[in-house]
Short mmCIF file of C-alpha atoms in Angstrom, two decimals:
data_model
loop_
_atom_site.label_atom_id
_atom_site.label_comp_id
_atom_site.label_asym_id
_atom_site.label_seq_id
_atom_site.Cartn_x
_atom_site.Cartn_y
_atom_site.Cartn_z
CA MET N 42 -14.46 -0.93 -0.71
CA GLY N 43 -15.86 -0.63 2.85
CA VAL N 44 -13.69 -0.94 5.94
CA GLU N 45 -15.50 -4.09 7.09
CA THR N 46 -14.45 -5.94 3.93
CA LEU N 47 -10.80 -5.63 4.96
CA ASP N 48 -8.78 -7.82 7.33
CA PRO N 49 -8.72 -6.22 10.80
CA ALA N 50 -4.99 -6.73 11.34
CA GLN N 51 -4.12 -5.19 7.98
CA ARG N 52 -6.55 -2.28 8.42
CA ILE N 53 -5.23 -1.49 11.91
CA GLU N 54 -1.60 -1.75 10.81
CA ALA N 55 -2.33 0.65 7.94
CA VAL N 56 -3.37 3.46 10.29
CA ARG N 57 -1.38 2.63 13.43
CA ALA N 58 1.63 4.88 12.75
CA ASP N 59 -0.62 7.96 12.41
CA LEU N 60 -2.62 7.38 15.61
CA PRO N 61 -2.13 9.50 18.74
CA PRO N 62 -0.56 7.58 21.68
CA SER N 63 -3.84 6.85 23.47
CA LEU N 64 -5.39 5.29 20.35
CA ARG N 65 -2.17 3.50 19.45
CA LYS N 66 -2.38 1.66 22.78
CA VAL N 67 -5.76 0.31 21.72
CA ALA N 68 -4.42 -0.67 18.30
CA ASP N 69 -1.45 -2.50 19.82
CA PHE N 70 -3.63 -4.35 22.31
CA VAL N 71 -6.09 -5.47 19.61
CA LEU N 72 -3.24 -6.62 17.36
CA GLU N 73 -1.60 -8.56 20.19
CA SER N 74 -4.80 -10.01 21.69
CA PRO N 75 -7.57 -10.05 19.04
CA GLU N 76 -9.52 -12.67 20.97
CA SER N 77 -9.95 -10.18 23.83
CA VAL N 78 -12.29 -7.98 21.79
CA GLU N 79 -15.12 -10.50 22.06
CA GLU N 80 -14.32 -11.24 25.70
CA CYS N 81 -14.12 -7.65 26.99
CA SER N 82 -16.40 -4.70 27.33
CA ALA N 83 -15.09 -1.40 26.02
CA THR N 84 -14.30 -0.38 29.61
CA GLU N 85 -12.34 -3.56 30.32
CA LEU N 86 -10.43 -3.38 27.04
CA ALA N 87 -9.48 0.21 27.86
CA ARG N 88 -8.22 -0.88 31.28
CA ARG N 89 -6.13 -3.71 29.81
CA ALA N 90 -4.74 -1.44 27.11
CA GLY N 91 -3.83 1.24 29.65
CA THR N 92 -6.02 3.96 28.19
CA SER N 93 -9.56 5.37 28.42
CA GLN N 94 -12.92 4.14 27.19
CA ALA N 95 -13.18 7.33 25.13
CA ALA N 96 -9.93 6.37 23.39
CA VAL N 97 -11.41 2.96 22.54
CA THR N 98 -14.45 4.62 21.01
CA ARG N 99 -12.33 7.09 19.03
CA PHE N 100 -10.12 4.24 17.82
CA CYS N 101 -13.16 2.38 16.46
CA GLN N 102 -14.40 5.51 14.70
CA THR N 103 -10.94 6.20 13.27
CA ILE N 104 -10.87 2.83 11.52
CA GLY N 105 -14.33 3.47 10.07
CA LEU N 106 -16.58 1.61 12.53
CA ASP N 107 -19.63 2.95 14.34
CA GLY N 108 -18.31 2.11 17.80
CA TYR N 109 -17.08 -0.72 19.96
CA GLN N 110 -19.90 -3.07 19.03
CA GLY N 111 -18.97 -2.56 15.38
CA LEU N 112 -15.46 -3.71 16.28
CA VAL N 113 -16.82 -6.74 18.12
CA ARG N 114 -19.00 -7.76 15.15
CA TRP N 115 -16.14 -7.22 12.68
CA MET N 116 -13.71 -9.27 14.73
CA ALA N 117 -16.27 -12.04 15.23
CA ARG N 118 -16.83 -12.36 11.49
CA GLU N 119 -13.11 -12.47 10.81
CA GLN N 120 -12.56 -15.03 13.56
CA GLY N 121 -15.17 -17.18 11.85
CA ARG N 122 -13.23 -16.90 8.59
CA LYS N 123 -10.05 -17.81 10.44
CA ASP N 124 -11.68 -20.90 11.94
CA GLY N 125 -12.76 -21.83 8.43
CA GLY N 126 -9.16 -21.94 7.26
CA GLY N 127 -8.22 -18.34 6.44
CA SER N 128 -5.89 -16.65 8.93
CA VAL N 129 -6.58 -13.04 9.83
CA TRP N 130 -3.54 -12.42 11.95
CA GLY N 131 -0.92 -14.16 9.84
CA SER N 132 1.07 -17.31 10.38
CA ALA N 133 0.87 -18.73 13.89
CA GLU N 134 4.26 -20.31 13.32
CA ILE N 135 6.09 -17.09 12.36
CA GLY N 136 4.81 -13.87 13.85
CA PRO N 137 5.96 -10.32 13.10
CA GLU N 138 8.11 -9.78 16.20
CA ILE N 139 11.91 -9.53 16.01
CA ALA N 140 13.82 -9.38 19.30
CA PRO N 141 17.15 -7.53 19.62
CA ASP N 142 18.98 -10.83 20.19
CA ASP N 143 17.32 -12.82 17.38
CA ASP N 144 19.77 -14.37 14.94
CA LEU N 145 19.71 -13.71 11.20
CA ASP N 146 17.90 -16.99 10.50
CA ARG N 147 14.99 -15.73 12.57
CA VAL N 148 15.14 -12.23 11.04
CA ALA N 149 15.08 -13.61 7.49
CA ALA N 150 12.20 -15.97 8.31
CA VAL N 151 10.09 -13.23 9.92
CA VAL N 152 10.68 -10.70 7.14
CA ALA N 153 10.01 -13.24 4.39
CA ALA N 154 6.83 -14.52 6.07
CA ALA N 155 5.53 -10.97 6.56
CA ASP N 156 6.18 -10.05 2.94
CA VAL N 157 4.50 -13.21 1.67
CA ARG N 158 1.44 -12.48 3.83
CA SER N 159 1.38 -8.90 2.56
CA LEU N 160 1.49 -10.01 -1.08
CA GLN N 161 -1.17 -12.67 -0.55
CA ASP N 162 -3.47 -10.29 1.33
CA THR N 163 -3.03 -7.56 -1.28
CA ALA N 164 -3.70 -9.95 -4.16
CA ARG N 165 -6.74 -11.42 -2.41
CA ARG N 166 -8.42 -8.10 -1.74
CA LEU N 167 -7.26 -6.24 -4.86
CA ASP N 168 -10.25 -4.78 -6.68
CA LEU N 169 -9.66 -6.11 -10.19
CA GLU N 170 -12.40 -3.94 -11.66
CA ALA N 171 -10.57 -0.92 -10.24
CA VAL N 172 -7.29 -2.13 -11.75
CA GLU N 173 -9.02 -2.48 -15.11
CA ARG N 174 -10.48 1.04 -14.93
CA ALA N 175 -7.08 2.43 -13.99
CA ALA N 176 -5.33 0.55 -16.79
CA GLN N 177 -7.87 1.66 -19.37
CA ALA N 178 -7.39 5.28 -18.33
CA VAL N 179 -3.58 5.06 -18.46
CA ALA N 180 -3.66 3.24 -21.81
CA ARG N 181 -5.57 6.05 -23.51
CA ALA N 182 -4.06 8.98 -21.59
CA HIS N 183 -2.35 11.80 -23.47
CA ARG N 184 -0.14 12.27 -20.43
CA VAL N 185 0.38 10.59 -17.04
CA ASP N 186 1.62 12.26 -13.86
CA VAL N 187 2.86 10.19 -10.91
CA TYR N 188 3.06 11.79 -7.45
CA GLY N 189 4.99 10.38 -4.49
CA VAL N 190 7.26 11.84 -1.83
CA GLY N 191 9.38 10.44 0.99
CA GLY N 192 9.21 6.68 1.03
CA SER N 193 6.65 6.67 -1.78
CA ALA N 194 9.04 8.55 -4.08
CA ALA N 195 10.83 5.27 -4.82
CA MET N 196 7.56 3.65 -5.84
CA ALA N 197 6.67 6.66 -8.00
CA ALA N 198 10.00 6.21 -9.78
CA GLU N 199 9.28 2.50 -10.29
CA THR N 200 5.87 3.33 -11.77
CA ASP N 201 7.44 5.90 -14.08
CA SER N 202 10.16 3.48 -15.20
CA ARG N 203 7.73 0.69 -16.02
CA LEU N 204 5.22 2.78 -17.94
CA PHE N 205 7.89 4.82 -19.75
CA GLY N 206 9.45 1.58 -21.00
CA ILE N 207 6.26 0.62 -22.85
CA GLY N 208 5.74 4.00 -24.48
CA VAL N 209 3.41 5.71 -22.01
CA PRO N 210 3.97 9.50 -21.86
CA VAL N 211 4.66 9.55 -18.11
CA ARG N 212 6.67 11.56 -15.61
CA ASN N 213 6.96 11.24 -11.85
CA TRP N 214 7.05 14.28 -9.59
CA THR N 215 8.53 14.12 -6.09
CA GLU N 216 8.62 17.84 -5.27
CA VAL N 217 5.31 19.44 -4.36
CA HIS N 218 5.70 22.71 -6.32
CA ALA N 219 6.68 20.87 -9.48
CA ALA N 220 3.90 18.33 -8.95
CA SER N 221 1.30 21.04 -8.44
CA THR N 222 2.54 22.94 -11.50
CA SER N 223 2.20 19.82 -13.61
CA ALA N 224 -1.22 19.03 -12.13
CA ALA N 225 -2.45 22.53 -12.99
CA LEU N 226 -1.65 21.83 -16.65
CA LEU N 227 -3.52 18.50 -16.86
CA THR N 228 -6.70 18.05 -18.88
CA PRO N 229 -9.56 15.52 -18.90
CA ALA N 230 -7.49 13.49 -21.38
CA ASP N 231 -4.78 12.95 -18.74
CA VAL N 232 -4.21 10.73 -15.69
CA ALA N 233 -2.64 11.35 -12.28
CA ILE N 234 -1.38 8.40 -10.20
CA ALA N 235 -0.86 9.25 -6.52
CA ILE N 236 1.11 6.92 -4.25
CA SER N 237 0.89 7.34 -0.47
CA PHE N 238 0.63 4.50 2.02
CA SER N 239 -1.10 6.66 4.63
CA GLY N 240 -3.16 8.54 2.06
CA ALA N 241 -2.66 11.63 4.19
CA THR N 242 0.59 13.12 2.89
CA ARG N 243 -0.13 16.73 1.96
CA GLU N 244 2.51 16.83 -0.78
CA VAL N 245 0.67 14.01 -2.56
CA VAL N 246 -2.92 14.94 -1.69
CA GLU N 247 -2.64 18.55 -2.89
CA PRO N 248 -1.50 17.92 -6.50
CA THR N 249 -3.98 15.04 -6.76
CA GLU N 250 -6.79 17.32 -5.67
CA LEU N 251 -5.69 19.89 -8.25
CA ALA N 252 -5.49 17.22 -10.96
CA ALA N 253 -9.04 16.15 -10.09
CA ARG N 254 -10.25 19.74 -10.39
CA ARG N 255 -8.63 19.92 -13.82
CA GLY N 256 -10.74 16.91 -14.86
CA ALA N 257 -7.92 14.35 -15.05
CA THR N 258 -8.61 10.77 -14.01
CA THR N 259 -7.04 10.26 -10.57
CA ILE N 260 -5.73 6.92 -9.29
CA ALA N 261 -4.66 6.36 -5.67
CA VAL N 262 -2.36 3.55 -4.48
CA THR N 263 -2.75 3.58 -0.70
CA GLY N 264 -2.98 1.45 2.41
CA ASP N 265 -5.99 3.40 3.72
CA PRO N 266 -9.17 3.25 1.60
CA THR N 267 -10.85 5.81 3.87
CA SER N 268 -8.04 8.39 3.66
CA ALA N 269 -8.16 11.91 2.26
CA LEU N 270 -6.35 10.71 -0.86
CA ALA N 271 -8.81 7.87 -1.41
CA GLN N 272 -11.74 10.27 -1.07
CA ILE N 273 -10.33 12.40 -3.90
CA ALA N 274 -9.40 9.62 -6.31
CA ASP N 275 -11.58 8.24 -9.07
CA VAL N 276 -9.95 4.82 -8.65
CA VAL N 277 -8.50 3.43 -5.40
CA LEU N 278 -6.03 0.51 -5.35
CA THR N 279 -5.47 -0.72 -1.80
CA VAL N 280 -2.34 -2.43 -0.48
CA ALA N 281 -1.88 -4.54 2.64
CA PRO N 282 1.22 -3.92 4.79
CA GLY N 283 3.53 -6.69 5.97
CA GLY N 284 4.65 -5.21 9.25
CA THR N 285 7.40 -6.54 11.49
CA THR N 286 9.48 -5.06 14.25
CA TYR N 287 11.53 -2.20 12.71
CA ARG N 288 9.38 -2.39 9.52
CA GLU N 289 6.01 -0.73 10.00
CA GLY N 290 3.67 1.36 7.88
CA PRO N 291 5.23 2.51 4.59
CA PHE N 292 8.36 0.40 5.03
CA ALA N 293 6.22 -2.71 5.34
CA ALA N 294 4.14 -1.94 2.24
CA ARG N 295 6.85 -1.69 -0.45
CA HIS N 296 6.40 -5.16 -1.94
CA ALA N 297 2.61 -4.89 -1.85
CA GLN N 298 2.76 -1.50 -3.59
CA LEU N 299 5.03 -2.96 -6.25
CA LEU N 300 2.59 -5.84 -6.79
CA VAL N 301 -0.22 -3.35 -7.46
CA VAL N 302 1.99 -1.25 -9.75
CA ASP N 303 3.11 -4.33 -11.67
CA CYS N 304 -0.48 -5.52 -12.17
CA LEU N 305 -1.36 -2.08 -13.52
CA TYR N 306 1.74 -1.99 -15.75
CA VAL N 307 1.16 -5.45 -17.25
CA ARG N 308 -2.49 -4.70 -17.96
CA VAL N 309 -1.54 -1.42 -19.67
CA ALA N 310 1.02 -3.35 -21.76
CA GLN N 311 -1.75 -5.78 -22.79
CA LEU N 312 -4.11 -2.96 -23.72
CA THR N 313 -1.44 -1.15 -25.77
CA PHE N 314 0.19 -4.26 -27.18
CA ALA N 315 1.43 -2.76 -30.46
CA ARG N 316 2.90 0.34 -28.83
CA ALA N 317 4.34 -1.58 -25.89
CA SER N 318 5.90 -4.23 -28.13
CA ALA N 319 7.46 -1.60 -30.40
CA ALA N 320 8.88 0.29 -27.43
CA ARG N 321 10.40 -2.85 -25.97
CA ALA N 322 11.85 -3.91 -29.31
CA LEU N 323 13.59 -0.54 -29.61
CA THR N 324 15.03 -0.61 -26.10
CA ASP N 325 15.59 -4.23 -25.02
CA HIS N 326 19.15 -4.25 -26.37
CA ILE N 327 20.30 -1.29 -24.26
CA PRO N 328 21.07 -3.13 -20.98
CA ALA N 329 23.15 -5.75 -22.83
CA GLN N 330 25.18 -3.03 -24.56
CA HIS N 331 26.15 -1.60 -21.20
CA ALA N 332 27.06 -4.89 -19.55
CA VAL N 333 30.69 -5.24 -18.44
CA ARG N 334 32.28 -8.65 -18.74
CA PRO N 335 34.23 -9.88 -15.72
CA ALA N 336 38.00 -9.62 -16.14
CA ARG N 337 39.79 -12.92 -16.72
CA ARG N 338 42.05 -13.95 -13.88
CA ARG N 339 45.72 -14.24 -14.67
CA ALA N 340 47.16 -17.72 -14.52
CA ARG N 341 49.60 -18.15 -11.66
#
């Protein structure tokens, strides 16, 4: 999937946290004033953003464009889509900003709106053919590794839990030495699923690269389709962040990542219906057996 097929706001938010300060100024200005891109020259945009023209050029190249004119063309196309009814920058009624003195009603509304946008954007741009290829590989795999560290470790655990519950031979690895050891033992009959919003986390990239060298099918779940992780992977599943104040980058992508993981999980369950159904039949009773009934209150 090329960079120009993505929404500008979502693409910029995906890389913003990893940008150096001079490029981050450009990103913030474009996010806050997208209409200015068509109005300004690169020199004027740099002046308004408080940085240099060279930083503007490097910013455009960092997000996969050939220069400032590439950014202008990209933004113009997306503005045309917005005028046709599809919003690029999210709801005009509820933006992503949360002020220190905002009440909880405002906080809840902003967070909910951002998450809804993230889910909708992820679902809209999700490559269903890629999901199918990933599901087919997992369904027939002899063994599945899942790699994720830091914030992505929680999503790796969720992936493990879902697939394990339908009989997939899966294990998640959140420590790089253990992950690399497991990756070194993979074969072409196996699958490695790597989860990293930035796609640049060494502890995820390294075992994935090793798994690829071993011939395993590699699947990346990332917010950056041009990242080092995406370049390694056989299949790339891209998520859109739902950023707000205090919730940027990986924190903003949790629900979108879970949407992608759930689509993969459900498709694997469909493809392995007999095995998945048998596994669920053998385990569905376990939560009920461990439920504790509330104590009855004594009559006064």
